[in-house]
Structures are given as C-alpha cells and as structure tokens.
Tab-separated table of C-alpha atoms and ligand atoms in Angstrom:
chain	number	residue	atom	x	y	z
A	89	UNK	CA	94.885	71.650	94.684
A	90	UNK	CA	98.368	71.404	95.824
A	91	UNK	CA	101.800	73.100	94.552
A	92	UNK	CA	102.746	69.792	92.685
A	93	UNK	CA	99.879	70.360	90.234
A	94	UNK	CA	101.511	71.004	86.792
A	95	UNK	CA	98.835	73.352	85.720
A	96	UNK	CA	96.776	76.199	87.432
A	97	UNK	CA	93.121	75.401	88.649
A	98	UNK	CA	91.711	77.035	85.734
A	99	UNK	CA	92.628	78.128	82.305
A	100	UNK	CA	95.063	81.457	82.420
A	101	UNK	CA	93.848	84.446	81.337
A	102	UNK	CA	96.655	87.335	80.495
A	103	UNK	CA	94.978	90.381	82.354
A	104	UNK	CA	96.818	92.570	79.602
A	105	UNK	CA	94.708	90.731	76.612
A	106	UNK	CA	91.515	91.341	78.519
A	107	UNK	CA	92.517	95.034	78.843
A	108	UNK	CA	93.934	95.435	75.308
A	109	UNK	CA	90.415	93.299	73.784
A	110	UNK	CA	88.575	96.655	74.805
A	111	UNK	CA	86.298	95.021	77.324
A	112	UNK	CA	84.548	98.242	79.562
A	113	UNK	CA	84.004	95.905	82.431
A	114	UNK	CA	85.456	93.396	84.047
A	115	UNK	CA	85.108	90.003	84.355
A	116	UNK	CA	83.610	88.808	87.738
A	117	UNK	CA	86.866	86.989	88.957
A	118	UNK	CA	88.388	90.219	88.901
A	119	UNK	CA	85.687	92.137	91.076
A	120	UNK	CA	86.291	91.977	94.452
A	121	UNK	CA	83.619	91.882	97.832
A	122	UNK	CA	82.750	95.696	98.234
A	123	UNK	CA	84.482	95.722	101.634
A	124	UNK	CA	87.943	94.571	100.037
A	125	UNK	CA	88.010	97.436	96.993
A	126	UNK	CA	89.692	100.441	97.149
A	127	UNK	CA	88.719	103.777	97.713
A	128	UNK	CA	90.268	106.144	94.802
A	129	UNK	CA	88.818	109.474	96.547
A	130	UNK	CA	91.720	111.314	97.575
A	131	UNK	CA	92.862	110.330	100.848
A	132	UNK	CA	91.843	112.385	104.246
A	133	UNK	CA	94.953	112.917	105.060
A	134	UNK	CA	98.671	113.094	103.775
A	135	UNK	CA	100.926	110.769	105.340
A	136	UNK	CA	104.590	110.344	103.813
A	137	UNK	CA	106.875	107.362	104.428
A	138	UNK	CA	110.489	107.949	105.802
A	139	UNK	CA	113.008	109.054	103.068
A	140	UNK	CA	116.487	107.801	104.246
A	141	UNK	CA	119.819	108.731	102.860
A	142	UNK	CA	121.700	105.720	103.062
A	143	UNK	CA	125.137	107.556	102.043
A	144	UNK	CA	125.066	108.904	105.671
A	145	UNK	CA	125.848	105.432	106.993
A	146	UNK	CA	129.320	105.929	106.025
A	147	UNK	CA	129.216	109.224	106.720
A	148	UNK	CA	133.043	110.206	108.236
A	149	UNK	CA	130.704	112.123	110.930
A	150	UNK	CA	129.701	109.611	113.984
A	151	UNK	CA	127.237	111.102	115.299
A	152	UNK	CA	125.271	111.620	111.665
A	153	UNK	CA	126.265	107.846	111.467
A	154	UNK	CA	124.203	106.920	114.076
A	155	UNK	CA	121.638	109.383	113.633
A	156	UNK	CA	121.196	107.596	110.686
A	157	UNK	CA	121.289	104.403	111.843
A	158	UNK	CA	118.199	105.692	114.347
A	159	UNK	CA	115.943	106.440	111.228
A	160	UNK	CA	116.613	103.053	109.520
A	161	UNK	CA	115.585	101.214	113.066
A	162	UNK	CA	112.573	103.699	113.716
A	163	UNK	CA	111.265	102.995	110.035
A	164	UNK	CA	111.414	99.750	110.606
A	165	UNK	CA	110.036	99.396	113.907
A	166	UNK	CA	106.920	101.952	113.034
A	167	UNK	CA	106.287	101.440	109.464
A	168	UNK	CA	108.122	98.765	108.227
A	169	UNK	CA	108.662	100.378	104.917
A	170	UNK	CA	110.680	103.556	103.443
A	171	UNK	CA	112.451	104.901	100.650
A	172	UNK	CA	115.896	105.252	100.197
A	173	UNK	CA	118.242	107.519	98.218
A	174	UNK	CA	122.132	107.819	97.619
A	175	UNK	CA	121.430	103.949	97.935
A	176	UNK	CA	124.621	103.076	95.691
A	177	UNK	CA	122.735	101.627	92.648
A	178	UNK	CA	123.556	103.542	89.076
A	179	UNK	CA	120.238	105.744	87.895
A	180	UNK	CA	120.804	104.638	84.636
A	181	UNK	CA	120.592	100.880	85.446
A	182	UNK	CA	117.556	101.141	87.411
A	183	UNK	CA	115.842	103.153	84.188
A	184	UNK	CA	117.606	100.589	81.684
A	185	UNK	CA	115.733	97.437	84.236
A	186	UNK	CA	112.629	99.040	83.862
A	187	UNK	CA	111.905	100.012	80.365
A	188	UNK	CA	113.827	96.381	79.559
A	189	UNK	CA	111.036	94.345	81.598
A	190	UNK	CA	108.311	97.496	80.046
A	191	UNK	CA	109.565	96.165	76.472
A	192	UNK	CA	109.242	92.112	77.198
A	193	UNK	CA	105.519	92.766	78.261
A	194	UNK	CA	104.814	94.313	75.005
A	195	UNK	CA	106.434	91.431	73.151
A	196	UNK	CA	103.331	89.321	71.009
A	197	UNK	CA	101.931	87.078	73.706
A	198	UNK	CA	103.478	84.271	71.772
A	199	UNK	CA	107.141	84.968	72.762
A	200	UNK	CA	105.731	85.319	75.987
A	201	UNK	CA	104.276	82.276	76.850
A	202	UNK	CA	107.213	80.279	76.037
A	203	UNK	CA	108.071	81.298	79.660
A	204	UNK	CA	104.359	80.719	81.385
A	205	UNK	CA	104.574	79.340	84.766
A	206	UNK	CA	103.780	76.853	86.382
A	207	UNK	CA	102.438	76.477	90.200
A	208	UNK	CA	105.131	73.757	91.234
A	209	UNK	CA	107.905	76.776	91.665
A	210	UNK	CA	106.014	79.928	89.971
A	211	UNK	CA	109.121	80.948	88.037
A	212	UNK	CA	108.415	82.152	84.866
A	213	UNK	CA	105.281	84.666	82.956
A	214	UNK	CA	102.435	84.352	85.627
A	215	UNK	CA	98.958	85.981	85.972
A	216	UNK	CA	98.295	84.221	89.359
A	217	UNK	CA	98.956	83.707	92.729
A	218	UNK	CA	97.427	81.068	94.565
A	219	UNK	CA	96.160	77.374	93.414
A	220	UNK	CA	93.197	77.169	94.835
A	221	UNK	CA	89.897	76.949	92.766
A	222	UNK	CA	87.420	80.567	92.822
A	223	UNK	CA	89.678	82.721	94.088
A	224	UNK	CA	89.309	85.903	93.066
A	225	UNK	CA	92.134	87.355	90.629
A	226	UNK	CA	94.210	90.860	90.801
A	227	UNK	CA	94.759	92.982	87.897
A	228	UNK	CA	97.951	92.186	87.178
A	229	UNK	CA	100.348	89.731	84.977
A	230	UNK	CA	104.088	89.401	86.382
A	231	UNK	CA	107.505	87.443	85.832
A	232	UNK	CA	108.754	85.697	88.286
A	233	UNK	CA	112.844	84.530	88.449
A	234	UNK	CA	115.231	83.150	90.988
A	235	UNK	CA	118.298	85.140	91.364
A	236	UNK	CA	120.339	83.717	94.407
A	237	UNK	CA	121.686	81.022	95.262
A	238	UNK	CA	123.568	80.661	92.657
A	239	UNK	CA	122.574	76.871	91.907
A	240	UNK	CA	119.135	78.472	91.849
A	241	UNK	CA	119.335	80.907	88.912
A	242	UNK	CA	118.932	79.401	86.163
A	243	UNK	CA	119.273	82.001	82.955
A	244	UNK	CA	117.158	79.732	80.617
A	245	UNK	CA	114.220	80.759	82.324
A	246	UNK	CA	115.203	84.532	82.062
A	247	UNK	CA	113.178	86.175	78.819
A	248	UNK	CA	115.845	85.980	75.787
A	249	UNK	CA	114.143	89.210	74.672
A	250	UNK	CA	114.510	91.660	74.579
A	251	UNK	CA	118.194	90.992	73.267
A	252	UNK	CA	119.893	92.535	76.570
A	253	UNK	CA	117.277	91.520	79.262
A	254	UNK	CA	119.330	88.461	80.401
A	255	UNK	CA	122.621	91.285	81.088
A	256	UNK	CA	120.610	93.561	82.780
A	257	UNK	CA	118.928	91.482	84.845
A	258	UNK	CA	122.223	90.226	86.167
A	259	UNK	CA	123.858	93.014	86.668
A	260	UNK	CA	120.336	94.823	88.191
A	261	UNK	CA	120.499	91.351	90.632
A	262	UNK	CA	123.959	91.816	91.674
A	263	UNK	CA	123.299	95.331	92.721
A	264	UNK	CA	120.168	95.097	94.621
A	265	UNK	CA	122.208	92.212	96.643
A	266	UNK	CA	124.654	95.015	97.758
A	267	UNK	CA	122.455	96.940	98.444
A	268	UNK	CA	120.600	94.407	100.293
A	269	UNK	CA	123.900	93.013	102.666
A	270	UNK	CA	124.213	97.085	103.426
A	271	UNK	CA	120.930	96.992	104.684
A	272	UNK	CA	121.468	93.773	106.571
A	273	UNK	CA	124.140	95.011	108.498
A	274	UNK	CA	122.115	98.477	109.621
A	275	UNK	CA	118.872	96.381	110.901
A	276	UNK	CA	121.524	94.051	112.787
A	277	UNK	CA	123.320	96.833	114.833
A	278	UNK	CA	119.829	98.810	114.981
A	279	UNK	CA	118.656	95.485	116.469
A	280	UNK	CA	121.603	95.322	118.831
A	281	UNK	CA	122.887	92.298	117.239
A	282	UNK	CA	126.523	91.732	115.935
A	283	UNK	CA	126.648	93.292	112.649
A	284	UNK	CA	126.545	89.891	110.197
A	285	UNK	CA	123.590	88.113	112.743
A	286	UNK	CA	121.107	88.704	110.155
A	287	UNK	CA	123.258	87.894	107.143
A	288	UNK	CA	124.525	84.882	108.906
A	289	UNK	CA	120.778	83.840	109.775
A	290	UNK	CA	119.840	83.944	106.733
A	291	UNK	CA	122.413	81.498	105.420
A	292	UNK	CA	125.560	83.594	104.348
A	293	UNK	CA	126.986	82.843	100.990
A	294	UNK	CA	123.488	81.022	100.257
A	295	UNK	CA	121.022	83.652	101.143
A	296	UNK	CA	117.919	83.655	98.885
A	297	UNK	CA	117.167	86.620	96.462
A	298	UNK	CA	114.300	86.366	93.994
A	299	UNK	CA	112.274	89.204	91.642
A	300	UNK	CA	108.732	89.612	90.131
A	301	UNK	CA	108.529	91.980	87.861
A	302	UNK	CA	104.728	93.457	87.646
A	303	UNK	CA	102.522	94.808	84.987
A	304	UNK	CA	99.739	96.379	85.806
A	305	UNK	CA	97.471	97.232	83.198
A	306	UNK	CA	95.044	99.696	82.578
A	307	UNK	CA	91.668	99.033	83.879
A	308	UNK	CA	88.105	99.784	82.835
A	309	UNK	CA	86.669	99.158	86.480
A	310	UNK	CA	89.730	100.084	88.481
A	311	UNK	CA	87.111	100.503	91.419
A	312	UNK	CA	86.210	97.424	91.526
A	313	UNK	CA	89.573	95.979	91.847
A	314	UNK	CA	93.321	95.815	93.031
A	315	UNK	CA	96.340	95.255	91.093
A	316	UNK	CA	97.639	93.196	93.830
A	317	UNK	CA	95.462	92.266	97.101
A	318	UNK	CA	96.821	92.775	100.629
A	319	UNK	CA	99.993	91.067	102.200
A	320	UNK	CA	103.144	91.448	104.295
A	321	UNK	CA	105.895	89.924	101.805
A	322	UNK	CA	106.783	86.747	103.114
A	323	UNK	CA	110.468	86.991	102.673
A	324	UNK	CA	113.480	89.190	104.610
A	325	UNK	CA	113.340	92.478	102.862
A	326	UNK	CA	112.119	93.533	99.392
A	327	UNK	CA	113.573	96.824	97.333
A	328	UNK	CA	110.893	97.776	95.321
A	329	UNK	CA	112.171	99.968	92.051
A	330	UNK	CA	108.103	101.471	91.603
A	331	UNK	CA	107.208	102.680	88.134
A	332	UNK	CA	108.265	106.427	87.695
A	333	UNK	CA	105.275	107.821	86.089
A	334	UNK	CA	102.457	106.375	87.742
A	335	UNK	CA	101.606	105.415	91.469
A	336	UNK	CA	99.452	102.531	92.619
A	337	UNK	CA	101.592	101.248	95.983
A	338	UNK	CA	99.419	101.619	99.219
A	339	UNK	CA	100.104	100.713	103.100
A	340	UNK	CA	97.996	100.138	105.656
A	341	UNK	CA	98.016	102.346	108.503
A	342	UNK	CA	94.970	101.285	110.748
A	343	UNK	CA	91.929	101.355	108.765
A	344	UNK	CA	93.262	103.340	105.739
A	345	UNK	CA	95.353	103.122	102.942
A	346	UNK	CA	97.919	105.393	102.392
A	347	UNK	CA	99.521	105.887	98.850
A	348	UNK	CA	103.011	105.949	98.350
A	349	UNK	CA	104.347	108.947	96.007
A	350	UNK	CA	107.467	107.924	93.422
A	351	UNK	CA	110.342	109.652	94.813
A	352	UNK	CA	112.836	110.258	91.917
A	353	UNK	CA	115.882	107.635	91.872
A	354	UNK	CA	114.975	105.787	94.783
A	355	UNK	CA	113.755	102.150	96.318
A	356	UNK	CA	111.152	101.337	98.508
A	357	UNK	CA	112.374	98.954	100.945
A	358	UNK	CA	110.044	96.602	102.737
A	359	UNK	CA	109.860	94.132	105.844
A	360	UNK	CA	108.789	91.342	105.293
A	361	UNK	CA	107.548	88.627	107.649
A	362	UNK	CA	111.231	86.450	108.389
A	363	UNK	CA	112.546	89.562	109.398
A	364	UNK	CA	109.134	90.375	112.075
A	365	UNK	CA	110.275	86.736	113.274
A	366	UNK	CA	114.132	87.069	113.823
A	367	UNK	CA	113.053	90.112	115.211
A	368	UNK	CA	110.678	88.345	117.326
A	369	UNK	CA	108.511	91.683	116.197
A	370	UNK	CA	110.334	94.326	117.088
A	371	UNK	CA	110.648	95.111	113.231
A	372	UNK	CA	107.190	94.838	111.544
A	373	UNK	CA	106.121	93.405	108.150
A	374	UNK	CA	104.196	96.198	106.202
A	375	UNK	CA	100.899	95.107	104.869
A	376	UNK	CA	100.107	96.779	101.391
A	377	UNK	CA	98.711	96.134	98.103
A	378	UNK	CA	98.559	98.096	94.464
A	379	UNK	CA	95.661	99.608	93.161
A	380	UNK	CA	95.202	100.285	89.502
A	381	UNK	CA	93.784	103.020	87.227
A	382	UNK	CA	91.995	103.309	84.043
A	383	UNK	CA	94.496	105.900	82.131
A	384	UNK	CA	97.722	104.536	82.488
A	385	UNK	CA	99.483	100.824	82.977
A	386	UNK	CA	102.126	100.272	85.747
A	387	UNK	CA	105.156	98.661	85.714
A	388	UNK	CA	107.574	97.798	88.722
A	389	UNK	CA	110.608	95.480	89.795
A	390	UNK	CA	109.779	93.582	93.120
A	391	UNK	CA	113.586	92.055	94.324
A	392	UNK	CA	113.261	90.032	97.210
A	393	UNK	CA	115.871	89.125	99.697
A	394	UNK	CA	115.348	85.911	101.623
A	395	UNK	CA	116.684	83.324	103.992
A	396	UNK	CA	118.166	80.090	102.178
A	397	UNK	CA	114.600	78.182	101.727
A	398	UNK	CA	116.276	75.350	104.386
A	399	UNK	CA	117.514	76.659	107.246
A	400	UNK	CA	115.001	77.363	110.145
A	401	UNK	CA	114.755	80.806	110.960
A	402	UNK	CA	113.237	81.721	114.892
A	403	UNK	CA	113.926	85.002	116.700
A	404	UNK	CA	117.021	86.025	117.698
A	405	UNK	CA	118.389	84.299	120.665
A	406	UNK	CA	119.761	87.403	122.133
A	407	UNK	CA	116.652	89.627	121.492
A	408	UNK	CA	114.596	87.038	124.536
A	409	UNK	CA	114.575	88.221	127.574
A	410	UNK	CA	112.364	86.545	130.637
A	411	UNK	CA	109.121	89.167	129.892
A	412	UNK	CA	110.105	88.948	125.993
A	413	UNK	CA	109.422	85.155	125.174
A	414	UNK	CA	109.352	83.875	121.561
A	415	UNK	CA	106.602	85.232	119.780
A	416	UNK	CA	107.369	82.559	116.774
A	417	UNK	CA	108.011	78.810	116.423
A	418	UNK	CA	110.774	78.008	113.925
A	419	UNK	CA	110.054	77.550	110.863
A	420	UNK	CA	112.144	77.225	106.915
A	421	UNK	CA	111.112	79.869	104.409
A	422	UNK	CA	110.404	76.644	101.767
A	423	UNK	CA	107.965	76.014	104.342
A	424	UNK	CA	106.435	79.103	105.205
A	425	UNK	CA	106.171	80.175	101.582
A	426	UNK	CA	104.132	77.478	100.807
A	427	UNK	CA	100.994	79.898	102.144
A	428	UNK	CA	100.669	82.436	99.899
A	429	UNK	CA	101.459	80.246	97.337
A	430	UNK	CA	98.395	78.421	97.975
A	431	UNK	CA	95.956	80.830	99.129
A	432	UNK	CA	97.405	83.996	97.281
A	433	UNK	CA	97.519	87.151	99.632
A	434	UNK	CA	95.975	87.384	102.788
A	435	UNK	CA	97.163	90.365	104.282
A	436	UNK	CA	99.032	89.635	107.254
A	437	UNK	CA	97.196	86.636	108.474
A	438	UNK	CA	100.102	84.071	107.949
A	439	UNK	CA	102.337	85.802	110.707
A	440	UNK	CA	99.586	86.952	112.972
A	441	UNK	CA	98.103	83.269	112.721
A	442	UNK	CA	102.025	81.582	113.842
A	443	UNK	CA	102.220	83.958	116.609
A	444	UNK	CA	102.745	81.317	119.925
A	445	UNK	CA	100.318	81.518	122.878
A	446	UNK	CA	101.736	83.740	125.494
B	558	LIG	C1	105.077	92.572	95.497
B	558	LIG	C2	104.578	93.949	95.659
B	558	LIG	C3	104.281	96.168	94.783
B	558	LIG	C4	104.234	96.905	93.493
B	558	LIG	O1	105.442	92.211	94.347
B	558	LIG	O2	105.111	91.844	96.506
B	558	LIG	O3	104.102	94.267	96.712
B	558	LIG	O4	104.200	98.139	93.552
B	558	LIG	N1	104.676	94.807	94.621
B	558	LIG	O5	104.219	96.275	92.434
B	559	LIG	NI1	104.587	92.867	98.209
C-alpha cells in the first residue's frame, strides 16, 4: 500500500455508526494486544502537568518575565507538554469551535461523507490512520484540514455545515497561529537562539499549520481499546483545545500513563518531533494517546504548527558543540510525515529510530 492509493486498504467503517448500531462489543480490529490496552483503574499516583500563564511573558516585571520564560523551557525540556492560560485566545471562540465541530459530527452520515478522505493527503472526514492492510483501528473518527500556507487551505474542503463552521474555523486558525508565533519566540530565547530562529526555520511567512478535529465515541469495551494509540506528534508544536466535560488525554511518564485533567479555558501545548530535532533533543516530543469510555463521547480540536513540508529541518547550528554532535540527519517534514501516515502511530519510534550513531 502506498500514500498514492486513492482508497483505504479496506472498506471504512465510521466508529460512531458502530457505537450508535448498539453493538456491546467490539469488533476485533478495534481490540488491541493485552499489553497495548489501557489500564482505567485509577492511577497510583497523581502527577499534574505544568500550568503556565503566558500573560507573564509580557509582564512589565523582568524578572517575572524571565521567570516565566524558565517554566516554558523546563516544560519543555522535562515533559514536553503543558497547559496554558491567559494565552490570548477569546473563551467564547474556543467554546463556539468546539460545539461547531460537536454539531458537524452529528450531521446524518450522508452530509458527512461528501468530505471522506482519502490516503493521498488525508484531508477531509477520516476514521483512519495508516494504509497498511490489518492494522488494528482506534476508536475514533476525525476531520482533517490544512490551514497554512495559504495556497494550502483550501475552504471547499472545510464542512459547509454547519452554516458558520467555515467562519469559525478561520478565525479559530488565525488565532491559534498567534498564539503559536508567541510560543515560537519563548522556545527560541529559552533555547538560547535569536528570538525568530525557530520561526525562520520553519519557513517564515510559509510555516505549516494544520487541524484534526476528533470524535471519540462512546465505547462498549473501552478496555479493550484506545481512542488514539501512542505517538509523539510529528510536527513543531500542537495546541490541543481538549473537550471540557470529559477527559481521555494520557502521557507517558516511564512505564505509566498519566491522565491529563481539563483545566478551564486553556490549551494543551505539545512538542512534537521537528522541534526534538532543531533542538537536537534538548526539547522532547511527548508520547501520549486517548483512551475512551463507555458513558460519554469526546470531542477535541488538535491544531498543529509545522515547518513548510519542503525545507529541511536539522538541529540548530548554534545548539552543536564538540561533545554535543547532531543527534539528527536532515530531513523535510513532507518526508518525515510520510511515517505515520503509513504505519499509523507508533509511539515514538520514528524519532528514536533517525537518531545518528554517536
Ligand atoms: C492528536 C492528539 C489528542 C486528543 O490529534 O494528535 O494527540 O485529546 N489528540 O484528541
Ligand atoms: Ni497527538
């Protein structure tokens, strides 16, 4: 199977039919090895990701500015994922993006597969990621929509309905890129880089910025299964807008998963793997995946930030020294991306497996 295949390996099955025909157990695709499902006993212990005030970056007090500044780099150098509040994006809007992309999954499946996907760029009403034949499947059906560059969004493939989802999404996009260039410049100087390396690394004007919007729904088995299986996020950064009502995010510290609590009115920001390799791994990718539940369906709004897909991203010049060699051979995200659209997740194996011999 390879990405230029016009269909999927096997006929498409909308996880949220399956769950709404009633079934009480799942169908075998769906079941994962024993070693690979989750635990849903409560955890042993109660870890909470950073929560960082991003307001305090412009703080008019220095020293809270780089206090600041200190929590961003530590989160990203020890976890690699944290929430952030006062992050500049209107409540309201992030509520409206939600319950818009809540209401287009409950359209009649008919509207919705106007938009099905395909695996040659994935944009579009998926229930799959990965091409290859047998793979196991995650609980989950998604949408899938370019955003930047501009001569990448294309608004046709945007959902027509609900009557405003087209405006919202727009406006939600142009947000989350703020948001996104603040954030750039913080990991730069936390990196001791000039302030617009990253931004500039990533292609300026024609940086990358993408969004899947999941829906996870209820499951009779959710034991047996995961919403989404475990991976780093291939791209720069993501800000995750999780649903408000119900949790189902998990990271992987060591050998155990820790679930990540909504915090009210804020994002979950994510490393992904482009930013481990400009980094040359001094910021890590988080590895985490979504587990589902039988009372309640999830819904949340994955935006990712990315390089332009052309332009060969390596580690930071300035961040080698003579006992810090390149951990990573350059490489284009088009490239690199090609992985887990192949092979679906695989946890972190696609960066570990690039690292260079040292
Ligand atoms: C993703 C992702 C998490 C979630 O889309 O890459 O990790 O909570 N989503 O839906
Ligand atoms: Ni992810």
């Amino acid at each position: 199977m390879s990405l230029h295949q016009i269909t999927w390996p096997e006929p498409i099955v909308r996880v949220q039919s399956l769950s709404n025909s009633g079934i009480t157990a799942i169908p075998k695709q769906y079941i994962k090895p024993p070693s690979s499902r989750p635990s849903l006993a409560p955890p042993a212990r109660d870890l909470h990701i950073p929560v960082i005030d991003l307001s305090n970056l412009v703080s008019a007090d220095p020293s809270l500015r780089s206090e600041t500044l200190g929590l961003v780099s530590r989160a990203c150098r020890e976890w690699g994922i944290f929430h952030v509040v006062n992050h500049g994006v209107d409540h309201a809007l992030m509520g409206r993006a939600r319950e818009i992309w809540r209401e287009f999954f409950y359209l009649p499946m008919e509207m919705k597969q106007c938009y099905a996907n395909a695996p040659v760029t994935y944009e579009g009403y998926g229930s799959r990621l990965g091409v290859e034949k047998g793979i196991k499947l995650d609980w989950s059906d998604y949408f899938f929509l370019h955003c930047l560059p501009i001569s990448m969004r294309d608004q046709k493939k945007w959902p027509n309905l609900p009557l405003s989802c087209r405006e919202v999404v727009a406006e939600y996009s142009n947000e989350l890129v703020k948001l996104c260039e603040k954030l750039m410049k913080a990991f730069s100087v936390s990196l001791g880089l000039e302030e617009d390396y990253l931004q500039k690394a990533f292609g300026g004007e024609e940086v990358g910025a993408c969004m899947r919007v999941s829906f996870y729904p209820k499951c009779p088995q959710p034991d047996l299964t995961l919403g989404l299986s475990p991976h780093s996020d291939p791209g720069g950064m993501t800000i995750l807008l999780p649903d408000d009502q119900v949790s189902g995010l998990q990271v992987r510290q060591g050998d155990d998963w820790i679930t990540i609590k909504p915090v009210p009115n804020a994002f979950v920001v994510n490393i992904g793997d482009q930013l481990q390799v400009l980094s040359n791994s001094k910021y890590k990718s988080v590895e985490h995946r979504v587990i589902v539940n039988s009372a309640k369906e999830r819904v949340s709004l994955a935006f990712f930030y990315n390089p332009n897909g052309n332009i060969l991203i390596e580690p930071a010049k300035e961040l080698i020294k003579e006992d810090q060699p390149p951990l990573y051979p350059p490489m284009t995200f088009n490239e690199y991306r090609i992985f887990i659209r192949t092979r679906g997740p695989c946890g972190k194996s696609q960066v570990e497996s690039l690292k260079l011999p040292r």
